[in-house]
Amino acid sequence: MIPVNNPSTVPLLMEGRRQQILDGADAYFTLHGFRPTTMSQATADCGASEEEIFSVFASLDLLTEAVVDRRHLVWMGRVQDCCDKFDASHDKVLSIFGFLERWFAEEAYKTTVFSTVYTSLGIDNPWVLQMAARHVKAFTTMVEDLAVSGGLPRSLGTSIAILAEGAQVTAALTTDPSPAREARTAAAMLIAVYQTDLDVIHF
Amino acid sequence: MIPVNNPSTVPLLMEGRRQQILDGADAYFTLHGFRPTTMSQATADCGASEEEIFSVFASLDLLTEAVVDRRHLVWMGRVQDCCDKFDASHDKVLSIFGFLERWFAEEAYKTTVFSTVYTSLGIDNPWVLQMAARHVKAFTTMVEDLAVSGGLPRSLGTSIAILAEGAQVTAALTTDPSPAREARTAAAMLIAVYQTDLDVIHF
């Protein structure tokens, strides 16, 4: 198990350097995929010296984890931004599928989807699996909390998170964004089972 | 694009040799994962000469595709066997999630799940993506046909297939088989929306 990178413990000056290195490594992984590589390859274009890099990230695994963790946080932020546009919890939940549909249409989708990233890094590595589980659990908990705050059972949130994961993998494997809409319809139907005021549900 | 291996065009004597080579390569991939390799590594223990191997599989890509294709057929056969134990279409559909739960509990699950196999082979390779799409579409069509034969909308089958894909990726990333049950419950609820005879649905 490797320790989780915790930006809050990093001094401000070093934080700037940290983001600069992360930007360089993120650009490298975007171009080459999350494949076995070396620290010098992943940081070749970040503009920091080897000494500076190793003072911030003691290993390639720690750097890689920080890149993926930042992507996870950015992604969760995008999901949250979509949800924030709506007041009703069930509208927030359904808006996630609208976000997914737009995300699936992005050029790099099939190589940036998290399941692909984790698998490319080697899902049999304990630290990768730990990171994958953290990502899935954070997203699932977010949807479950939305369900509960809308008066729906927590387990309904779990099911809807599974639909969102299924849409992501299906879209990645078929290069077709339509699973987002199909999953959205199913999510709306599941919510409707618990709603008496059916006219607020937009299938 | 590479041509699809078509066993029906292979003479009987060669078919035995073909299966022997596939067995050896399948065992190799099970042990080492679907990572970049060579023909001689993948066929080292199959008991056939290099000449015999190349007479059946002209390239490593063709051999790999045949291994994954056979796995797909075996997997679809296992799903079909579960479905065949039931008469009612909706019971057949729900039995798929029982199969998934047992599959998730198998030791090698997280490295044998198809999304992992395709990603490991490089989902950015057109022939891998073609194979991945073929797998997802075959499974989705199977579930859609079951839905239709049970008087349910085809789109409900699509949604239930997405739930099954979501359960697979969630189970793989969290090493927890419970998404199978959560997806099953959601599938049963979706079917129930269209059923008047609710007492035949087993949540």
CSV table of C-alpha atoms in Angstrom, one decimal:
chain,number,residue,atom,x,y,z
A,1,MET,CA,0.0,0.0,0.0
A,2,ILE,CA,1.4,3.4,-0.8
A,3,PRO,CA,0.4,6.6,1.1
A,4,VAL,CA,-2.3,8.8,-0.4
A,5,ASN,CA,-0.9,12.1,-1.7
A,6,ASN,CA,-2.3,14.8,0.5
A,7,PRO,CA,-1.9,18.3,-1.1
A,8,SER,CA,-2.9,20.0,2.2
A,9,THR,CA,0.4,18.9,3.8
A,10,VAL,CA,2.4,20.4,0.9
A,11,PRO,CA,3.9,23.9,1.4
A,12,LEU,CA,2.6,26.6,-1.0
A,13,LEU,CA,5.8,27.0,-3.0
A,14,MET,CA,6.1,23.3,-3.5
A,15,GLU,CA,2.4,23.1,-4.4
A,16,GLY,CA,3.1,25.2,-7.5
A,17,ARG,CA,6.0,22.9,-8.5
A,18,ARG,CA,3.7,19.9,-7.7
A,19,GLN,CA,1.0,21.1,-10.1
A,20,GLN,CA,3.6,21.8,-12.8
A,21,ILE,CA,4.9,18.2,-12.6
A,22,LEU,CA,1.4,16.8,-12.5
A,23,ASP,CA,0.4,18.9,-15.6
A,24,GLY,CA,3.4,17.5,-17.5
A,25,ALA,CA,2.8,13.9,-16.5
A,26,ASP,CA,-1.0,14.2,-17.2
A,27,ALA,CA,-0.2,15.4,-20.7
A,28,TYR,CA,2.2,12.5,-21.2
A,29,PHE,CA,-0.3,9.9,-20.1
A,30,THR,CA,-3.0,11.5,-22.2
A,31,LEU,CA,-0.8,11.2,-25.3
A,32,HIS,CA,0.7,7.7,-24.5
A,33,GLY,CA,-1.9,6.1,-22.3
A,34,PHE,CA,-1.4,4.8,-18.8
A,35,ARG,CA,1.2,2.2,-19.9
A,36,PRO,CA,4.4,1.0,-18.1
A,37,THR,CA,6.8,3.9,-18.3
A,38,THR,CA,9.7,5.6,-16.4
A,39,MET,CA,9.8,8.7,-14.3
A,40,SER,CA,12.0,10.5,-16.8
A,41,GLN,CA,9.6,9.8,-19.7
A,42,ALA,CA,6.5,10.8,-17.8
A,43,THR,CA,8.1,14.1,-16.6
A,44,ALA,CA,10.2,14.9,-19.7
A,45,ASP,CA,8.3,18.0,-20.7
A,46,CYS,CA,7.3,19.3,-17.2
A,47,GLY,CA,10.1,21.8,-17.0
A,48,ALA,CA,11.4,20.6,-13.6
A,49,SER,CA,14.8,19.0,-12.8
A,50,GLU,CA,15.1,15.4,-11.8
A,51,GLU,CA,16.0,16.5,-8.3
A,52,GLU,CA,12.9,18.8,-8.0
A,53,ILE,CA,10.7,16.0,-9.3
A,54,PHE,CA,12.0,13.4,-6.8
A,55,SER,CA,11.7,15.9,-4.0
A,56,VAL,CA,7.9,16.1,-4.6
A,57,PHE,CA,7.2,12.6,-5.9
A,58,ALA,CA,9.5,9.9,-4.4
A,59,SER,CA,8.4,7.3,-7.0
A,60,LEU,CA,6.7,6.9,-10.4
A,61,ASP,CA,3.8,5.1,-8.6
A,62,LEU,CA,3.2,8.2,-6.3
A,63,LEU,CA,3.3,10.5,-9.3
A,64,THR,CA,0.9,8.3,-11.3
A,65,GLU,CA,-1.5,8.0,-8.3
A,66,ALA,CA,-1.4,11.8,-7.9
A,67,VAL,CA,-2.3,12.3,-11.7
A,68,VAL,CA,-5.2,9.8,-11.5
A,69,ASP,CA,-6.4,11.2,-8.2
A,70,ARG,CA,-6.4,14.7,-9.6
A,71,ARG,CA,-8.4,13.4,-12.6
A,72,HIS,CA,-10.8,11.8,-10.2
A,73,LEU,CA,-11.3,15.0,-8.3
A,74,VAL,CA,-11.8,17.1,-11.6
A,75,TRP,CA,-14.3,14.5,-12.8
A,76,MET,CA,-16.2,14.5,-9.5
A,77,GLY,CA,-16.2,18.3,-9.7
A,78,ARG,CA,-17.7,18.2,-13.2
A,79,VAL,CA,-20.4,15.8,-12.0
A,80,GLN,CA,-21.1,18.0,-9.0
A,81,ASP,CA,-21.4,21.1,-11.2
A,82,CYS,CA,-24.1,19.4,-13.3
A,83,CYS,CA,-26.0,18.4,-10.2
A,84,ASP,CA,-25.7,21.9,-8.7
A,85,LYS,CA,-27.8,23.3,-11.6
A,86,PHE,CA,-30.9,21.5,-10.2
A,87,ASP,CA,-32.8,21.8,-7.0
A,88,ALA,CA,-34.6,18.5,-6.8
A,89,SER,CA,-32.5,15.5,-5.9
A,90,HIS,CA,-33.9,13.3,-8.6
A,91,ASP,CA,-33.1,16.0,-11.2
A,92,LYS,CA,-29.6,16.1,-9.9
A,93,VAL,CA,-29.3,12.3,-10.2
A,94,LEU,CA,-30.6,12.3,-13.8
A,95,SER,CA,-28.3,15.2,-14.7
A,96,ILE,CA,-25.3,12.9,-14.2
A,97,PHE,CA,-26.4,10.9,-17.3
A,98,GLY,CA,-26.5,14.2,-19.3
A,99,PHE,CA,-22.9,14.8,-18.2
A,100,LEU,CA,-21.9,11.3,-19.1
A,101,GLU,CA,-23.4,11.7,-22.6
A,102,ARG,CA,-21.4,14.8,-23.2
A,103,TRP,CA,-18.2,13.1,-21.7
A,104,PHE,CA,-18.7,10.1,-24.0
A,105,ALA,CA,-18.7,12.3,-27.0
A,106,GLU,CA,-15.2,13.7,-26.2
A,107,GLU,CA,-12.5,12.4,-28.5
A,108,ALA,CA,-10.3,10.8,-25.8
A,109,TYR,CA,-13.2,9.2,-23.9
A,110,LYS,CA,-12.4,5.6,-24.4
A,111,THR,CA,-8.9,5.9,-23.1
A,112,THR,CA,-9.7,8.3,-20.3
A,113,VAL,CA,-12.6,6.3,-18.8
A,114,PHE,CA,-11.4,5.3,-15.3
A,115,SER,CA,-11.8,1.5,-15.7
A,116,THR,CA,-9.5,1.7,-18.7
A,117,VAL,CA,-6.9,3.8,-16.8
A,118,TYR,CA,-6.9,1.4,-13.8
A,119,THR,CA,-6.7,-1.7,-16.1
A,120,SER,CA,-3.8,-0.1,-18.1
A,121,LEU,CA,-1.9,0.5,-14.9
A,122,GLY,CA,-2.4,-3.1,-13.9
A,123,ILE,CA,-5.5,-3.8,-11.9
A,124,ASP,CA,-3.6,-6.7,-10.2
A,125,ASN,CA,-1.4,-4.1,-8.5
A,126,PRO,CA,-2.7,-3.6,-5.0
A,127,TRP,CA,-2.2,0.2,-5.1
A,128,VAL,CA,-4.0,0.5,-8.4
A,129,LEU,CA,-6.9,-1.6,-7.1
A,130,GLN,CA,-7.1,0.5,-4.0
A,131,MET,CA,-7.3,3.7,-6.2
A,132,ALA,CA,-10.0,2.1,-8.4
A,133,ALA,CA,-12.1,1.1,-5.4
A,134,ARG,CA,-11.7,4.6,-3.9
A,135,HIS,CA,-13.0,6.1,-7.2
A,136,VAL,CA,-16.0,3.8,-7.5
A,137,LYS,CA,-16.9,4.2,-3.9
A,138,ALA,CA,-16.7,8.0,-3.9
A,139,PHE,CA,-19.0,8.1,-7.0
A,140,THR,CA,-21.4,5.5,-5.6
A,141,THR,CA,-21.6,7.3,-2.2
A,142,MET,CA,-22.3,10.6,-4.0
A,143,VAL,CA,-25.2,9.1,-5.9
A,144,GLU,CA,-26.5,7.2,-2.8
A,145,ASP,CA,-26.4,10.5,-0.8
A,146,LEU,CA,-28.4,12.2,-3.5
A,147,ALA,CA,-31.0,9.5,-3.5
A,148,VAL,CA,-31.3,9.7,0.3
A,149,SER,CA,-31.6,13.4,0.3
A,150,GLY,CA,-34.5,13.0,-2.2
A,151,GLY,CA,-36.3,10.6,0.1
A,152,LEU,CA,-35.3,7.6,-2.0
A,153,PRO,CA,-33.8,4.4,-0.6
A,154,ARG,CA,-29.9,4.4,-0.5
A,155,SER,CA,-30.0,1.1,-2.4
A,156,LEU,CA,-31.7,2.9,-5.3
A,157,GLY,CA,-28.6,5.2,-5.4
A,158,THR,CA,-26.4,2.1,-5.6
A,159,SER,CA,-28.3,0.7,-8.5
A,160,ILE,CA,-28.2,4.0,-10.3
A,161,ALA,CA,-24.4,4.3,-9.8
A,162,ILE,CA,-24.2,0.8,-11.3
A,163,LEU,CA,-26.2,2.0,-14.3
A,164,ALA,CA,-23.7,4.9,-14.7
A,165,GLU,CA,-20.7,2.5,-14.5
A,166,GLY,CA,-22.4,0.3,-17.1
A,167,ALA,CA,-23.0,3.2,-19.4
A,168,GLN,CA,-19.3,4.2,-19.2
A,169,VAL,CA,-17.9,0.7,-20.0
A,170,THR,CA,-20.5,0.1,-22.7
A,171,ALA,CA,-19.8,3.4,-24.3
A,172,ALA,CA,-16.0,2.8,-24.1
A,173,LEU,CA,-16.2,-0.7,-25.7
A,174,THR,CA,-18.7,0.3,-28.4
A,175,THR,CA,-17.5,3.9,-29.0
A,176,ASP,CA,-21.2,4.9,-28.9
A,177,PRO,CA,-22.5,7.5,-26.5
A,178,SER,CA,-26.1,6.2,-26.5
A,179,PRO,CA,-25.8,4.0,-23.4
A,180,ALA,CA,-25.9,7.3,-21.4
A,181,ARG,CA,-29.5,7.9,-22.6
A,182,GLU,CA,-30.5,4.3,-22.1
A,183,ALA,CA,-29.1,4.3,-18.6
A,184,ARG,CA,-30.8,7.7,-17.9
A,185,THR,CA,-34.2,6.3,-18.9
A,186,ALA,CA,-33.7,3.3,-16.6
A,187,ALA,CA,-32.6,5.5,-13.8
A,188,ALA,CA,-35.7,7.7,-14.3
A,189,MET,CA,-37.9,4.6,-14.3
A,190,LEU,CA,-36.3,3.4,-11.1
A,191,ILE,CA,-36.9,6.8,-9.4
A,192,ALA,CA,-40.5,6.8,-10.7
A,193,VAL,CA,-41.2,3.6,-8.9
A,194,TYR,CA,-40.8,5.6,-5.6
A,195,GLN,CA,-42.5,8.8,-6.8
A,196,THR,CA,-46.2,9.4,-6.6
A,197,ASP,CA,-45.8,12.8,-8.3
A,198,LEU,CA,-45.0,11.2,-11.6
A,199,ASP,CA,-45.2,14.3,-13.7
A,200,VAL,CA,-42.0,15.7,-12.3
A,201,ILE,CA,-40.0,12.8,-13.9
A,202,HIS,CA,-38.7,13.6,-17.3
A,203,PHE,CA,-38.0,10.3,-19.2
B,1,MET,CA,-9.3,-4.9,-39.6
B,2,ILE,CA,-8.3,-8.6,-39.3
B,3,PRO,CA,-10.6,-11.4,-40.6
B,4,VAL,CA,-12.7,-13.2,-38.0
B,5,ASN,CA,-11.5,-16.7,-37.3
B,6,ASN,CA,-14.2,-19.0,-38.6
B,7,PRO,CA,-13.8,-22.6,-37.2
B,8,SER,CA,-16.4,-23.9,-39.7
B,9,THR,CA,-14.0,-23.4,-42.5
B,10,VAL,CA,-11.2,-25.4,-40.8
B,11,PRO,CA,-10.7,-29.1,-41.7
B,12,LEU,CA,-11.3,-31.6,-38.9
B,13,LEU,CA,-7.7,-32.7,-38.4
B,14,MET,CA,-6.6,-29.1,-38.2
B,15,GLU,CA,-9.4,-28.3,-35.8
B,16,GLY,CA,-7.9,-30.6,-33.2
B,17,ARG,CA,-4.5,-28.9,-33.6
B,18,ARG,CA,-6.3,-25.5,-33.5
B,19,GLN,CA,-7.9,-26.3,-30.1
B,20,GLN,CA,-4.6,-27.6,-28.8
B,21,ILE,CA,-2.9,-24.3,-29.6
B,22,LEU,CA,-5.8,-22.3,-28.3
B,23,ASP,CA,-5.7,-24.2,-25.0
B,24,GLY,CA,-2.0,-23.5,-24.6
B,25,ALA,CA,-2.4,-19.8,-25.4
B,26,ASP,CA,-5.4,-19.5,-23.1
B,27,ALA,CA,-3.5,-21.0,-20.2
B,28,TYR,CA,-0.6,-18.6,-21.0
B,29,PHE,CA,-2.9,-15.5,-21.0
B,30,THR,CA,-4.6,-16.7,-17.8
B,31,LEU,CA,-1.3,-16.9,-16.0
B,32,HIS,CA,0.3,-13.7,-17.4
B,33,GLY,CA,-2.7,-11.5,-18.3
B,34,PHE,CA,-3.4,-10.2,-21.8
B,35,ARG,CA,-0.2,-8.2,-22.1
B,36,PRO,CA,2.0,-7.5,-25.1
B,37,THR,CA,3.8,-10.8,-25.8
B,38,THR,CA,5.2,-12.9,-28.6
B,39,MET,CA,3.8,-15.9,-30.5
B,40,SER,CA,6.6,-18.1,-29.1
B,41,GLN,CA,5.8,-17.1,-25.5
B,42,ALA,CA,2.1,-17.5,-25.9
B,43,THR,CA,2.4,-21.0,-27.5
B,44,ALA,CA,5.5,-22.3,-25.6
B,45,ASP,CA,3.5,-25.0,-23.8
B,46,CYS,CA,1.0,-26.0,-26.4
B,47,GLY,CA,3.0,-28.9,-27.7
B,48,ALA,CA,2.9,-27.9,-31.4
B,49,SER,CA,5.8,-26.8,-33.6
B,50,GLU,CA,6.3,-23.3,-34.8
B,51,GLU,CA,5.4,-24.4,-38.3
B,52,GLU,CA,2.2,-26.1,-37.2
B,53,ILE,CA,1.2,-23.0,-35.2
B,54,PHE,CA,1.8,-20.6,-38.0
B,55,SER,CA,-0.1,-22.8,-40.4
B,56,VAL,CA,-3.2,-22.4,-38.2
B,57,PHE,CA,-2.7,-18.8,-36.9
B,58,ALA,CA,-0.8,-16.6,-39.2
B,59,SER,CA,-0.2,-13.9,-36.5
B,60,LEU,CA,-0.3,-13.4,-32.8
B,61,ASP,CA,-3.2,-11.0,-33.3
B,62,LEU,CA,-5.2,-13.8,-35.0
B,63,LEU,CA,-4.3,-16.3,-32.2
B,64,THR,CA,-5.2,-13.7,-29.5
B,65,GLU,CA,-8.5,-12.9,-31.2
B,66,ALA,CA,-9.3,-16.6,-31.4
B,67,VAL,CA,-8.6,-17.1,-27.7
B,68,VAL,CA,-10.8,-14.2,-26.7
B,69,ASP,CA,-13.5,-15.2,-29.1
B,70,ARG,CA,-13.6,-18.7,-27.6
B,71,ARG,CA,-13.8,-17.2,-24.1
B,72,HIS,CA,-16.7,-15.1,-25.3
B,73,LEU,CA,-18.5,-18.1,-26.7
B,74,VAL,CA,-17.9,-20.2,-23.5
B,75,TRP,CA,-19.2,-17.2,-21.4
B,76,MET,CA,-22.3,-16.7,-23.6
B,77,GLY,CA,-22.8,-20.5,-23.3
B,78,ARG,CA,-22.7,-20.3,-19.5
B,79,VAL,CA,-25.2,-17.4,-19.5
B,80,GLN,CA,-27.5,-19.4,-21.9
B,81,ASP,CA,-27.3,-22.4,-19.6
B,82,CYS,CA,-28.5,-20.4,-16.7
B,83,CYS,CA,-31.3,-18.9,-18.7
B,84,ASP,CA,-32.3,-22.4,-20.0
B,85,LYS,CA,-33.2,-23.5,-16.4
B,86,PHE,CA,-36.2,-21.1,-16.5
B,87,ASP,CA,-39.3,-20.9,-18.6
B,88,ALA,CA,-40.4,-17.3,-18.1
B,89,SER,CA,-38.4,-14.7,-20.0
B,90,HIS,CA,-38.1,-12.4,-17.0
B,91,ASP,CA,-36.8,-15.3,-14.8
B,92,LYS,CA,-34.3,-16.0,-17.6
B,93,VAL,CA,-33.2,-12.3,-17.5
B,94,LEU,CA,-32.8,-12.3,-13.7
B,95,SER,CA,-30.9,-15.6,-13.7
B,96,ILE,CA,-28.1,-13.8,-15.6
B,97,PHE,CA,-27.4,-11.8,-12.4
B,98,GLY,CA,-27.2,-15.0,-10.4
B,99,PHE,CA,-24.6,-16.3,-12.9
B,100,LEU,CA,-22.7,-13.0,-12.6
B,101,GLU,CA,-22.6,-13.2,-8.8
B,102,ARG,CA,-21.1,-16.7,-9.0
B,103,TRP,CA,-18.6,-15.5,-11.7
B,104,PHE,CA,-17.6,-12.5,-9.6
B,105,ALA,CA,-16.7,-14.9,-6.8
B,106,GLU,CA,-14.2,-16.8,-8.9
B,107,GLU,CA,-10.6,-16.1,-8.1
B,108,ALA,CA,-9.5,-14.8,-11.5
B,109,TYR,CA,-12.6,-12.7,-12.0
B,110,LYS,CA,-11.0,-9.2,-12.0
B,111,THR,CA,-8.5,-10.2,-14.7
B,112,THR,CA,-10.8,-12.2,-16.9
B,113,VAL,CA,-13.7,-9.7,-17.1
B,114,PHE,CA,-13.9,-8.8,-20.7
B,115,SER,CA,-13.5,-5.0,-20.3
B,116,THR,CA,-10.1,-5.8,-18.6
B,117,VAL,CA,-9.1,-8.2,-21.3
B,118,TYR,CA,-9.8,-5.7,-24.1
B,119,THR,CA,-8.1,-2.8,-22.3
B,120,SER,CA,-5.1,-4.9,-21.6
B,121,LEU,CA,-4.9,-5.7,-25.3
B,122,GLY,CA,-5.1,-2.0,-26.1
B,123,ILE,CA,-8.6,-0.7,-26.7
B,124,ASP,CA,-7.0,1.8,-29.1
B,125,ASN,CA,-6.2,-1.0,-31.5
B,126,PRO,CA,-9.0,-1.2,-34.1
B,127,TRP,CA,-9.2,-5.0,-34.1
B,128,VAL,CA,-9.5,-5.1,-30.3
B,129,LEU,CA,-12.2,-2.5,-30.3
B,130,GLN,CA,-14.0,-4.4,-33.0
B,131,MET,CA,-13.8,-7.5,-30.8
B,132,ALA,CA,-15.0,-5.6,-27.7
B,133,ALA,CA,-18.0,-4.1,-29.6
B,134,ARG,CA,-18.9,-7.6,-30.9
B,135,HIS,CA,-18.9,-9.0,-27.4
B,136,VAL,CA,-21.0,-6.2,-25.9
B,137,LYS,CA,-23.4,-6.3,-28.8
B,138,ALA,CA,-23.9,-10.1,-28.7
B,139,PHE,CA,-24.7,-9.9,-25.0
B,140,THR,CA,-26.9,-6.9,-25.3
B,141,THR,CA,-28.8,-8.5,-28.2
B,142,MET,CA,-29.3,-11.6,-26.1
B,143,VAL,CA,-30.9,-9.7,-23.2
B,144,GLU,CA,-32.9,-7.5,-25.6
B,145,ASP,CA,-34.3,-10.7,-27.3
B,146,LEU,CA,-35.2,-12.2,-23.9
B,147,ALA,CA,-37.0,-9.0,-23.0
B,148,VAL,CA,-39.0,-9.0,-26.3
B,149,SER,CA,-39.9,-12.6,-26.0
B,150,GLY,CA,-41.3,-11.8,-22.6
B,151,GLY,CA,-43.5,-9.1,-23.9
B,152,LEU,CA,-41.2,-6.3,-22.6
B,153,PRO,CA,-39.8,-3.4,-24.6
B,154,ARG,CA,-36.5,-4.0,-26.4
B,155,SER,CA,-35.1,-0.9,-24.7
B,156,LEU,CA,-35.7,-2.5,-21.3
B,157,GLY,CA,-33.4,-5.3,-22.4
B,158,THR,CA,-30.8,-2.6,-23.4
B,159,SER,CA,-31.0,-1.1,-19.9
B,160,ILE,CA,-30.7,-4.4,-18.2
B,161,ALA,CA,-27.7,-5.3,-20.2
B,162,ILE,CA,-26.1,-1.9,-19.1
B,163,LEU,CA,-26.9,-2.9,-15.5
B,164,ALA,CA,-25.1,-6.2,-16.1
B,165,GLU,CA,-22.1,-4.4,-17.6
B,166,GLY,CA,-22.1,-2.0,-14.7
B,167,ALA,CA,-22.1,-4.8,-12.2
B,168,GLN,CA,-19.2,-6.4,-13.9
B,169,VAL,CA,-16.9,-3.4,-13.9
B,170,THR,CA,-17.9,-2.3,-10.4
B,171,ALA,CA,-17.2,-5.8,-9.1
B,172,ALA,CA,-13.9,-5.9,-10.9
B,173,LEU,CA,-12.8,-2.5,-9.5
B,174,THR,CA,-14.0,-3.1,-6.0
B,175,THR,CA,-13.3,-6.9,-5.8
B,176,ASP,CA,-16.8,-7.2,-4.3
B,177,PRO,CA,-19.5,-9.5,-5.8
B,178,SER,CA,-22.4,-7.6,-4.3
B,179,PRO,CA,-23.0,-5.4,-7.4
B,180,ALA,CA,-24.6,-8.5,-9.0
B,181,ARG,CA,-27.4,-8.5,-6.4
B,182,GLU,CA,-27.9,-4.7,-6.5
B,183,ALA,CA,-28.1,-4.8,-10.3
B,184,ARG,CA,-30.5,-7.8,-10.1
B,185,THR,CA,-32.8,-5.9,-7.8
B,186,ALA,CA,-32.8,-2.9,-10.2
B,187,ALA,CA,-33.5,-5.2,-13.1
B,188,ALA,CA,-36.4,-6.9,-11.3
B,189,MET,CA,-37.8,-3.4,-10.5
B,190,LEU,CA,-37.5,-2.4,-14.1
B,191,ILE,CA,-39.3,-5.5,-15.2
B,192,ALA,CA,-42.0,-5.0,-12.6
B,193,VAL,CA,-42.8,-1.6,-14.1
B,194,TYR,CA,-44.2,-3.5,-17.1
B,195,GLN,CA,-45.7,-6.4,-15.2
B,196,THR,CA,-49.3,-6.4,-13.9
B,197,ASP,CA,-48.8,-9.9,-12.3
B,198,LEU,CA,-46.3,-8.6,-9.7
B,199,ASP,CA,-46.3,-11.7,-7.6
B,200,VAL,CA,-44.2,-13.6,-10.2
B,201,ILE,CA,-41.3,-11.1,-9.7
B,202,HIS,CA,-38.8,-12.2,-7.1
B,203,PHE,CA,-36.9,-9.2,-5.8
